[in-house]
Short mmCIF file of C-alpha atoms and ligand atoms in Angstrom, two decimals:
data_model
loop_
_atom_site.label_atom_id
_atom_site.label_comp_id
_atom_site.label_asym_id
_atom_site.label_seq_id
_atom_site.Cartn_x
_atom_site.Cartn_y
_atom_site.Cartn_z
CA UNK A 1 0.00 0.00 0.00
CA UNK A 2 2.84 2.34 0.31
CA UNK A 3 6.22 2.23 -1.81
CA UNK A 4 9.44 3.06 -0.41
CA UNK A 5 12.00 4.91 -1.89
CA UNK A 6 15.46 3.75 -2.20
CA UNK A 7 17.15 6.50 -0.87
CA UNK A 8 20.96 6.87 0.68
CA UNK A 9 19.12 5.89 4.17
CA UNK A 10 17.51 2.97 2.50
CA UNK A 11 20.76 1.39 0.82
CA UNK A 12 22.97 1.93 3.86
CA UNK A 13 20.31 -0.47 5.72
CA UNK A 14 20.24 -3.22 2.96
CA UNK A 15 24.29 -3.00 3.20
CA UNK A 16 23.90 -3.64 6.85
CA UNK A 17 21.84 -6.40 6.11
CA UNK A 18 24.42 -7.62 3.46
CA UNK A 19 27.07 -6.94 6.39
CA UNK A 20 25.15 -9.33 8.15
CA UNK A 21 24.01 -11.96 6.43
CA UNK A 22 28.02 -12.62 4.96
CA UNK A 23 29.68 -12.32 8.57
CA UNK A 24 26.40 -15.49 9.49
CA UNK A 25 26.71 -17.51 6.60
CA UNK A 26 28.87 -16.81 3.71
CA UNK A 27 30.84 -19.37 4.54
CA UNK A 28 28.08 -22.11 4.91
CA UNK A 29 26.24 -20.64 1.59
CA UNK A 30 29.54 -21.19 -0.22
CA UNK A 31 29.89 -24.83 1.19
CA UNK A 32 25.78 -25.08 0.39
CA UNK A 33 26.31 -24.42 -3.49
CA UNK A 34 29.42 -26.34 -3.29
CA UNK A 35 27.99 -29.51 -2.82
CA UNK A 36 25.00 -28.68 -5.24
CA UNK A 37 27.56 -27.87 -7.81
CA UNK A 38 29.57 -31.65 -7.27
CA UNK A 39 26.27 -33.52 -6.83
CA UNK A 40 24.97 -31.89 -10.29
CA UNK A 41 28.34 -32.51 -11.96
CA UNK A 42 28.49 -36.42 -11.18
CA UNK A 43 24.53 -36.70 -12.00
CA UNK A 44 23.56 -38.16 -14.67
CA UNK A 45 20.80 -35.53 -14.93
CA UNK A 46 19.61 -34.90 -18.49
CA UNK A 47 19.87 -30.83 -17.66
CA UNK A 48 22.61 -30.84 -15.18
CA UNK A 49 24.53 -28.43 -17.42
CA UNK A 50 21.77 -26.34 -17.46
CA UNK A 51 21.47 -26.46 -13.66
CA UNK A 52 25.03 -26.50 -12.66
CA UNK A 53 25.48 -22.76 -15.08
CA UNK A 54 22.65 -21.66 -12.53
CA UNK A 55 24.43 -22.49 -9.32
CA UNK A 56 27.54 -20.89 -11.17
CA UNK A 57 26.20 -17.94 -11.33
CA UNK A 58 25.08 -17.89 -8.25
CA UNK A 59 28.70 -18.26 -7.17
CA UNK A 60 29.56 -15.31 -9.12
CA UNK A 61 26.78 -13.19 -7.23
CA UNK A 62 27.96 -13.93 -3.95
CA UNK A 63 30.99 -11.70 -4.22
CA UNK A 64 31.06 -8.09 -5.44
CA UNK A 65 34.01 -8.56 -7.36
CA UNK A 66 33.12 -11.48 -9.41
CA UNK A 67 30.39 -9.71 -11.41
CA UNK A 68 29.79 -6.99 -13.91
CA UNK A 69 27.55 -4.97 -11.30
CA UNK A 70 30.27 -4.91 -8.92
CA UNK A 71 27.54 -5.55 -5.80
CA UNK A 72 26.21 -9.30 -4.44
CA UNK A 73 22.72 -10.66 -5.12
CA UNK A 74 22.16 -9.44 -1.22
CA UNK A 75 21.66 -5.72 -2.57
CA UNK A 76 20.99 -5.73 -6.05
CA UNK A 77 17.89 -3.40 -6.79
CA UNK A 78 14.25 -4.06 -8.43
CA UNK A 79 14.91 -2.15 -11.67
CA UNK A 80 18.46 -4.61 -11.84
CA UNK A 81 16.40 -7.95 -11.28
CA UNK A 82 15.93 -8.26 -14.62
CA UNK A 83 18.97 -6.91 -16.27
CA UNK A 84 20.86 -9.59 -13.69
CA UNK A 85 18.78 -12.10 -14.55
CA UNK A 86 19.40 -11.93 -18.48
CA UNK A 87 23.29 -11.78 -17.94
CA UNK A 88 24.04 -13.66 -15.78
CA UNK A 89 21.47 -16.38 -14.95
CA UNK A 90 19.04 -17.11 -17.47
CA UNK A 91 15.15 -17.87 -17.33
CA UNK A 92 14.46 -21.35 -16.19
CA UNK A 93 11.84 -23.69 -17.42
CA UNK A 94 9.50 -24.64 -14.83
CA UNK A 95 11.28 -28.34 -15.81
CA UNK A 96 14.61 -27.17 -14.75
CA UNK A 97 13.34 -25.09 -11.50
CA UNK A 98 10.82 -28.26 -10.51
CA UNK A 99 13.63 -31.10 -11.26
CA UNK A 100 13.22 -33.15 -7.86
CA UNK A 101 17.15 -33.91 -6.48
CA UNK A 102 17.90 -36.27 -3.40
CA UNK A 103 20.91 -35.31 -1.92
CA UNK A 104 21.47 -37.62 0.71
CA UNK A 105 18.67 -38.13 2.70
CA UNK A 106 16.69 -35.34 1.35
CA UNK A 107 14.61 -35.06 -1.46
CA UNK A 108 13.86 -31.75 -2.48
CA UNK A 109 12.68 -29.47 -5.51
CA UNK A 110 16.10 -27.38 -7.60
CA UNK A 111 14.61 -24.45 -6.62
CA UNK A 112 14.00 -25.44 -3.10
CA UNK A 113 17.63 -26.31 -2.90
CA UNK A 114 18.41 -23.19 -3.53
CA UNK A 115 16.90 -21.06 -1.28
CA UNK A 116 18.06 -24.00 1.35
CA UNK A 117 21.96 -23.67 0.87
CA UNK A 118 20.99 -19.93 0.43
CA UNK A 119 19.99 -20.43 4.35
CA UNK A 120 16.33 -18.45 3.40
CA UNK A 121 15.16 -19.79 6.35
CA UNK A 122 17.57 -19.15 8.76
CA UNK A 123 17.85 -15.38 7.07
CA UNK A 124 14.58 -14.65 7.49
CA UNK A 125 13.87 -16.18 11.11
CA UNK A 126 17.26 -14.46 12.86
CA UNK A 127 18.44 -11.52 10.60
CA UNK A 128 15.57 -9.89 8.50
CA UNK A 129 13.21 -9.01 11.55
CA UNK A 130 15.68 -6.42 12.72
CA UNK A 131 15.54 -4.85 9.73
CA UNK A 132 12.05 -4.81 9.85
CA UNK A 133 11.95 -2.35 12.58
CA UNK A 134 15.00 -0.69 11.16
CA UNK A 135 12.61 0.07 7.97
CA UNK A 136 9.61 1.04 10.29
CA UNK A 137 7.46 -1.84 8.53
CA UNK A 138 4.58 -2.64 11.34
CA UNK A 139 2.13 -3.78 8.65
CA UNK A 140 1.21 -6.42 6.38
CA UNK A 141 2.61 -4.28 2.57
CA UNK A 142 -0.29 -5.39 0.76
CA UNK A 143 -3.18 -5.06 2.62
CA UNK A 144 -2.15 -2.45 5.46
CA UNK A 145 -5.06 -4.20 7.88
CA UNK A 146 -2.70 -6.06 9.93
CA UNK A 147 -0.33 -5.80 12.12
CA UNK A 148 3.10 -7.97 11.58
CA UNK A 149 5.58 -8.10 14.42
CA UNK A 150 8.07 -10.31 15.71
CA UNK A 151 8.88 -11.33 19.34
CA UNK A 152 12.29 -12.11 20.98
CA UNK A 153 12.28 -15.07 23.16
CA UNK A 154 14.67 -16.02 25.12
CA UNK A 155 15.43 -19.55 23.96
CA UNK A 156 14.76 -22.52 26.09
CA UNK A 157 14.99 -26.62 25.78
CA UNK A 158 12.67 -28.94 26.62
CA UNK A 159 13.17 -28.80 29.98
CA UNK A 160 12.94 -24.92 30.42
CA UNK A 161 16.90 -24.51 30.49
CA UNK A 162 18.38 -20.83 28.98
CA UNK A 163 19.79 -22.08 25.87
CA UNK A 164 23.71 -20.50 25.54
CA UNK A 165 26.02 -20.76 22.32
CA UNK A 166 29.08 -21.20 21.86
CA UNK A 167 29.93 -18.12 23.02
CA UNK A 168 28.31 -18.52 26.54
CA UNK A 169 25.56 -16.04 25.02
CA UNK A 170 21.84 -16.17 25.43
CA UNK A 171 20.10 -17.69 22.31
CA UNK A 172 17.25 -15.09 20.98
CA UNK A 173 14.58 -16.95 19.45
CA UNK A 174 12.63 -15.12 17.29
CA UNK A 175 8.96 -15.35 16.63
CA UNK A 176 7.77 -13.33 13.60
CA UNK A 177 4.57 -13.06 13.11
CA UNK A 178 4.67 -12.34 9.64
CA UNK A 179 4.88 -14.07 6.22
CA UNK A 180 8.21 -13.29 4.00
CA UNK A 181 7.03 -12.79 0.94
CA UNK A 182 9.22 -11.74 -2.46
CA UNK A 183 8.25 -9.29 -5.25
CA UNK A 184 10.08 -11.67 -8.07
CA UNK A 185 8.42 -15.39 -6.41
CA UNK A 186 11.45 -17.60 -5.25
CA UNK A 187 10.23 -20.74 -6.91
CA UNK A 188 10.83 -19.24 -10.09
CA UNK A 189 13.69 -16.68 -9.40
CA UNK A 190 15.19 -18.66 -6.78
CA UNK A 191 18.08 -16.47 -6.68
CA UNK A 192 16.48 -13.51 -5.81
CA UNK A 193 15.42 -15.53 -2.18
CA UNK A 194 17.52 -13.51 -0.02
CA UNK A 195 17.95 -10.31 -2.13
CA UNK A 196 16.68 -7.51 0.00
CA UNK A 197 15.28 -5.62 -2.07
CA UNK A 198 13.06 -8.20 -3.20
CA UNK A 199 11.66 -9.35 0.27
CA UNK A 200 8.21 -7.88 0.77
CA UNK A 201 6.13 -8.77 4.86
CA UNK A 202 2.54 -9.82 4.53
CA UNK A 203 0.04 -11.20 6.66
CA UNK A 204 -0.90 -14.56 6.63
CA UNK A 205 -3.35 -14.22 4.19
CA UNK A 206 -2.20 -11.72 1.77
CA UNK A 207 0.83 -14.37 1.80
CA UNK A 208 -1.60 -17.18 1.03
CA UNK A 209 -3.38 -15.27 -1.44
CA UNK A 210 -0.74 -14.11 -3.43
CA UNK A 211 0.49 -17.34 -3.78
CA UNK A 212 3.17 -17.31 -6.91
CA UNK A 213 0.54 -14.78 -8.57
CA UNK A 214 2.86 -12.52 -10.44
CA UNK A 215 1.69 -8.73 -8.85
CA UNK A 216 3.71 -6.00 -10.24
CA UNK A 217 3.84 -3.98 -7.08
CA UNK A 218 7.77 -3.41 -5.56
CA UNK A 219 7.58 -2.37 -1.73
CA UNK A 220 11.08 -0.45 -3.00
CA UNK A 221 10.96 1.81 -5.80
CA UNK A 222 13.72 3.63 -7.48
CA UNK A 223 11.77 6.66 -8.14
CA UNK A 224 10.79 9.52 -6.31
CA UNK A 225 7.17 10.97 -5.53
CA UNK A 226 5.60 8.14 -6.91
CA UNK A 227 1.81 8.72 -6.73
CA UNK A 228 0.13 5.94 -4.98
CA UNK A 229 -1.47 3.85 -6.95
CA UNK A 230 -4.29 3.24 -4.49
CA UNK A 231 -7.08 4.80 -3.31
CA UNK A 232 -9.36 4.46 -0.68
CA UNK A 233 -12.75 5.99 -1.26
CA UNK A 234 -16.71 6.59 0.15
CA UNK A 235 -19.54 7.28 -2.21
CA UNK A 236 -20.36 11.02 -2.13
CA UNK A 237 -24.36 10.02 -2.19
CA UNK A 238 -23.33 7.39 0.48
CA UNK A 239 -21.83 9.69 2.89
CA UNK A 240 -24.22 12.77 2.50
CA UNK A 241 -26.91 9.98 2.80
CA UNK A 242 -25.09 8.51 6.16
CA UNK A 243 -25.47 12.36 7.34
CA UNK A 244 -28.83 12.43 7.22
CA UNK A 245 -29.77 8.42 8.09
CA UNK A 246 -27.09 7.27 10.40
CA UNK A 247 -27.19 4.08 8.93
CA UNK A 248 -24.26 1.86 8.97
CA UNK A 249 -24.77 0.52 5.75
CA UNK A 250 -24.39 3.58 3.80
CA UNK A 251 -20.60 3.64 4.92
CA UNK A 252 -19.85 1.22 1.97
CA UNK A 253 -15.57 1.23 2.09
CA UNK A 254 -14.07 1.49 -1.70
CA UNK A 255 -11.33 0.73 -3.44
CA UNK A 256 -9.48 0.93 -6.41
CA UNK A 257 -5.89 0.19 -7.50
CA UNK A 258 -4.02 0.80 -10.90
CA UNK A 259 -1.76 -2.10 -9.92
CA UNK A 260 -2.65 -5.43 -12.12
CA UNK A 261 -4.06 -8.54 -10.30
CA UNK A 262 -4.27 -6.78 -6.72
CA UNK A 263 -7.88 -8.24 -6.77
CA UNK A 264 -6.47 -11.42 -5.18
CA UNK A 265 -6.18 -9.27 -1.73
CA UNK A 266 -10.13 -8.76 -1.84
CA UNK A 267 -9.14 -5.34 -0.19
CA UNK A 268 -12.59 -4.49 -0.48
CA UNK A 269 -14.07 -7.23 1.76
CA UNK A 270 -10.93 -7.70 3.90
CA UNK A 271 -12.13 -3.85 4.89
CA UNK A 272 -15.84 -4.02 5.55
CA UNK A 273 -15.92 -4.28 8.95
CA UNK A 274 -13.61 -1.15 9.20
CA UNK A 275 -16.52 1.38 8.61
CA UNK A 276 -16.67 1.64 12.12
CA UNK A 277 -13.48 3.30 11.82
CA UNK A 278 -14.62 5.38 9.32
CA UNK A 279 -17.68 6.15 11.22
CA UNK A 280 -15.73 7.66 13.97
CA UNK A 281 -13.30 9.78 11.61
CA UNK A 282 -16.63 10.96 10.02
CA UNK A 283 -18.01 12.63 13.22
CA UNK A 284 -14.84 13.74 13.83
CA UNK A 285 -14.09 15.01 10.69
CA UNK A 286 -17.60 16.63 9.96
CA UNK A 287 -18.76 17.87 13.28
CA UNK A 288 -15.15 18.89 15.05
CA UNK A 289 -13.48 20.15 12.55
CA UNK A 290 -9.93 22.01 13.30
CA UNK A 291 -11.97 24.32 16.13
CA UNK A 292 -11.89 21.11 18.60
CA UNK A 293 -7.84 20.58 17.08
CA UNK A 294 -7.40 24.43 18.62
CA UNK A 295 -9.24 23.54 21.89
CA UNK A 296 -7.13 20.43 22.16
CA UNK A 297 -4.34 22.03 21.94
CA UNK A 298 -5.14 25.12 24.40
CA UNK A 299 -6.10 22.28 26.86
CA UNK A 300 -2.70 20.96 27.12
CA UNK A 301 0.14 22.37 29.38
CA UNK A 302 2.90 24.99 27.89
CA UNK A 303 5.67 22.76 28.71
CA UNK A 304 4.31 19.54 26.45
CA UNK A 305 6.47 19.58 23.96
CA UNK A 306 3.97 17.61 21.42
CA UNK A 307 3.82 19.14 17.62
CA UNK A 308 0.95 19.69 14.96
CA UNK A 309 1.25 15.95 13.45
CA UNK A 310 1.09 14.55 17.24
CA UNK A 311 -1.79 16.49 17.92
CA UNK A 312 -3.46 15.43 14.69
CA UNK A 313 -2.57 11.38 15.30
CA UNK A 314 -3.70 12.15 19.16
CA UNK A 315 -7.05 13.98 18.10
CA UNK A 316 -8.09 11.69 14.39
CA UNK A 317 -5.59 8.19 15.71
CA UNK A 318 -3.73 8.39 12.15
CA UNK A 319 -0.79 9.21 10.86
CA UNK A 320 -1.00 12.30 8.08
CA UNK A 321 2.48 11.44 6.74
CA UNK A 322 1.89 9.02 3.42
CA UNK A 323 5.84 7.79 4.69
CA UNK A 324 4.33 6.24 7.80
CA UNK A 325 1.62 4.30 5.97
CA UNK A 326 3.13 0.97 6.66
CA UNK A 327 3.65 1.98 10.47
CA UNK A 328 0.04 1.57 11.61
CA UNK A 329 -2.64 -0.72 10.20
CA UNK A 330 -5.76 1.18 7.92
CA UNK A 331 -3.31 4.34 7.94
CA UNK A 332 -3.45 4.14 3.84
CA UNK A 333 -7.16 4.07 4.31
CA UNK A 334 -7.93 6.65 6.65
CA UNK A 335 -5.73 9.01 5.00
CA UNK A 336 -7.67 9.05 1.84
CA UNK A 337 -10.95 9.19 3.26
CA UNK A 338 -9.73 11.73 5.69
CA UNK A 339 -9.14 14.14 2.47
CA UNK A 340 -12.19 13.04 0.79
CA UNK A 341 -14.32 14.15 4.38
CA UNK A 342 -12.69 17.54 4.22
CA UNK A 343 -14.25 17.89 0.49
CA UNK A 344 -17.19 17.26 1.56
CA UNK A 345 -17.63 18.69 4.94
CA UNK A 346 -19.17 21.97 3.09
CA UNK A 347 -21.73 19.16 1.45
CA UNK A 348 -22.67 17.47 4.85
CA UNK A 349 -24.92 18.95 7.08
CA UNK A 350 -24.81 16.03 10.50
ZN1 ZN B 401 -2.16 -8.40 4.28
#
């Protein structure tokens, strides 16, 4: 619901991540893809070749150096996905990417073994959800109803012990509660699994939804004021006739997005029983106006230190910023029908 630039702030976090992610598991990555090389090589695999170029090119990502775009696949950016892609790896057939491998005990998919030795899980479990507070992402991208957030637990073992490492350290366990979803799918551009840039938190079912649904919306964008593509909008004959009935069923939520197959979110329904929201911005709005914003603030000591936007979040409960979308749930929403209100405030006699 809300694109963010990539800015000098932004990049300096995804080289953080890169930071981190290479001082964790570099090392075991390399091993990973290693072994998936040598297995492929003594296979007797009708497409090994085919394979075994993918999980060399991999290889070459995984150092700055060792490719034309002088940066690893940790940080390369949306509008370089494809350009990457064509160079270096190439398009897989749904054959190649589906070919079923046992290695050792394990049978699993080529593009599942992938994202494995590219320790996906692991990333996304212990490293990303620090960076999900480090990008001030609180809600689901696509939907903006729910909240995502992760937990640290301290980690214990069956029998309730403080789990240490190596170290002596505590073991943080993290919980997210939030679905990792990626802008380019990982079954079909597996190598994109652990880009940053391409890692996009949903809900649960926004995740489930999706599915591998190609949806050509990029939480990052390259570009700057970008007009949303979304919009969030009441019925003009609705709302005057709300004013005048006070019936709930008037308050019909709308939507409409520019973005191509974003009808698999059913924003629409998913928002229905929000009206009650937007019945309380509505009195708000129409009846208080900016004279209660004045008494609000003339009923608050000198020496609180609170600005206009504080007072605004404090008096409507939403942030005015379009930035700060993703920080509270229904913040995309009630900024759009905030404006649309104002419009017709004149229009609304309550
Ligand atoms: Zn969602």
């Amino acid at each position: 619901m809300h694109q963010i630039e990539i800015d000098s702030v932004i990049r300096q976090i995804a080289v953080e991540y890169e930071k981190e992610v290479r001082a964790e598991y570099l090392t075991s990555i390399k091993k990973g893809m290693k072994k998936l090389y040598d297995f492929l090589l003594k296979s007797h695999l009708p497409n090994s070749c085919i394979l075994m170029g993918y999980v060399r090119s991999i290889q070459s990502m995984l150092e700055a150096k060792d490719n034309f775009l002088g940066k690893t696949l940790l940080v390369i950016e949306p509008q370089e996905f494809g350009m990457v892609e064509k160079k270096i790896f190439f398009k897989l057939r749904d054959y190649d990417l589906n070919m079923e491998i046992k290695i050792g005990e394990s049978n699993r998919l080529f593009h599942e073994w992938i994202t494995y030795y590219l320790h996906y899980s692991d990333i996304r479990r212990y490293i990303y959800p620090k960076y999900l507070e480090k990008l001030k992402i609180n809600t689901c991208v696509y939907c903006n109803s729910e909240f995502i957030s992760t937990s640290h637990l301290v980690k214990q073992d069956k029998y309730g012990n403080i789990v240490k490492d190596e170290k002596n350290e505590v073991v943080i366990d993290n919980k997210g509660r939030f679905q990792l979803d990626h802008f380019w799918p990982k079954s079909k551009h597996p190598f994109l699994s652990i880009s940053f840039f391409n890692l996009q938190p949903s809900c649960n079912f926004c995740n489930l939804w999706k599915s591998d649904d190609d949806i050509p919306f990029n939480l990052f964008t390259n570009e700057s004021n970008v007009s949303s593509p979304f919009n969030f909008f009441l019925s003009e004959e609705d709302a005057i006739n709300y004013a005048k009935t006070h019936q709930m069923d008037c308050l019909k939520i709308h939507f409409k997005t520019t973005v191509k197959n974003y009808d698999v979110f059913h924003i629409e329904e998913v928002y229905e029983p929000f009206k009650y929201e937007v019945e309380e911005m509505f009195w708000k709005k129409v009846s208080n106006g900016v004279s209660y914003l004045d008494m609000l603030k003339k009923s608050l000591p000198n020496d609180l230190m609170v600005d206009n936007d504080f007072l605004y979040r404090f008096l409507y409960g939403y942030y005015r910023d379009p930035r700060d979308i993703l920080k509270r749930p229904l913040t995309k929403m009630k900024q759009d029908i905030a404006i649309q209100l104002e419009k017709l405030a004149p229009k609304i006699k309550v």
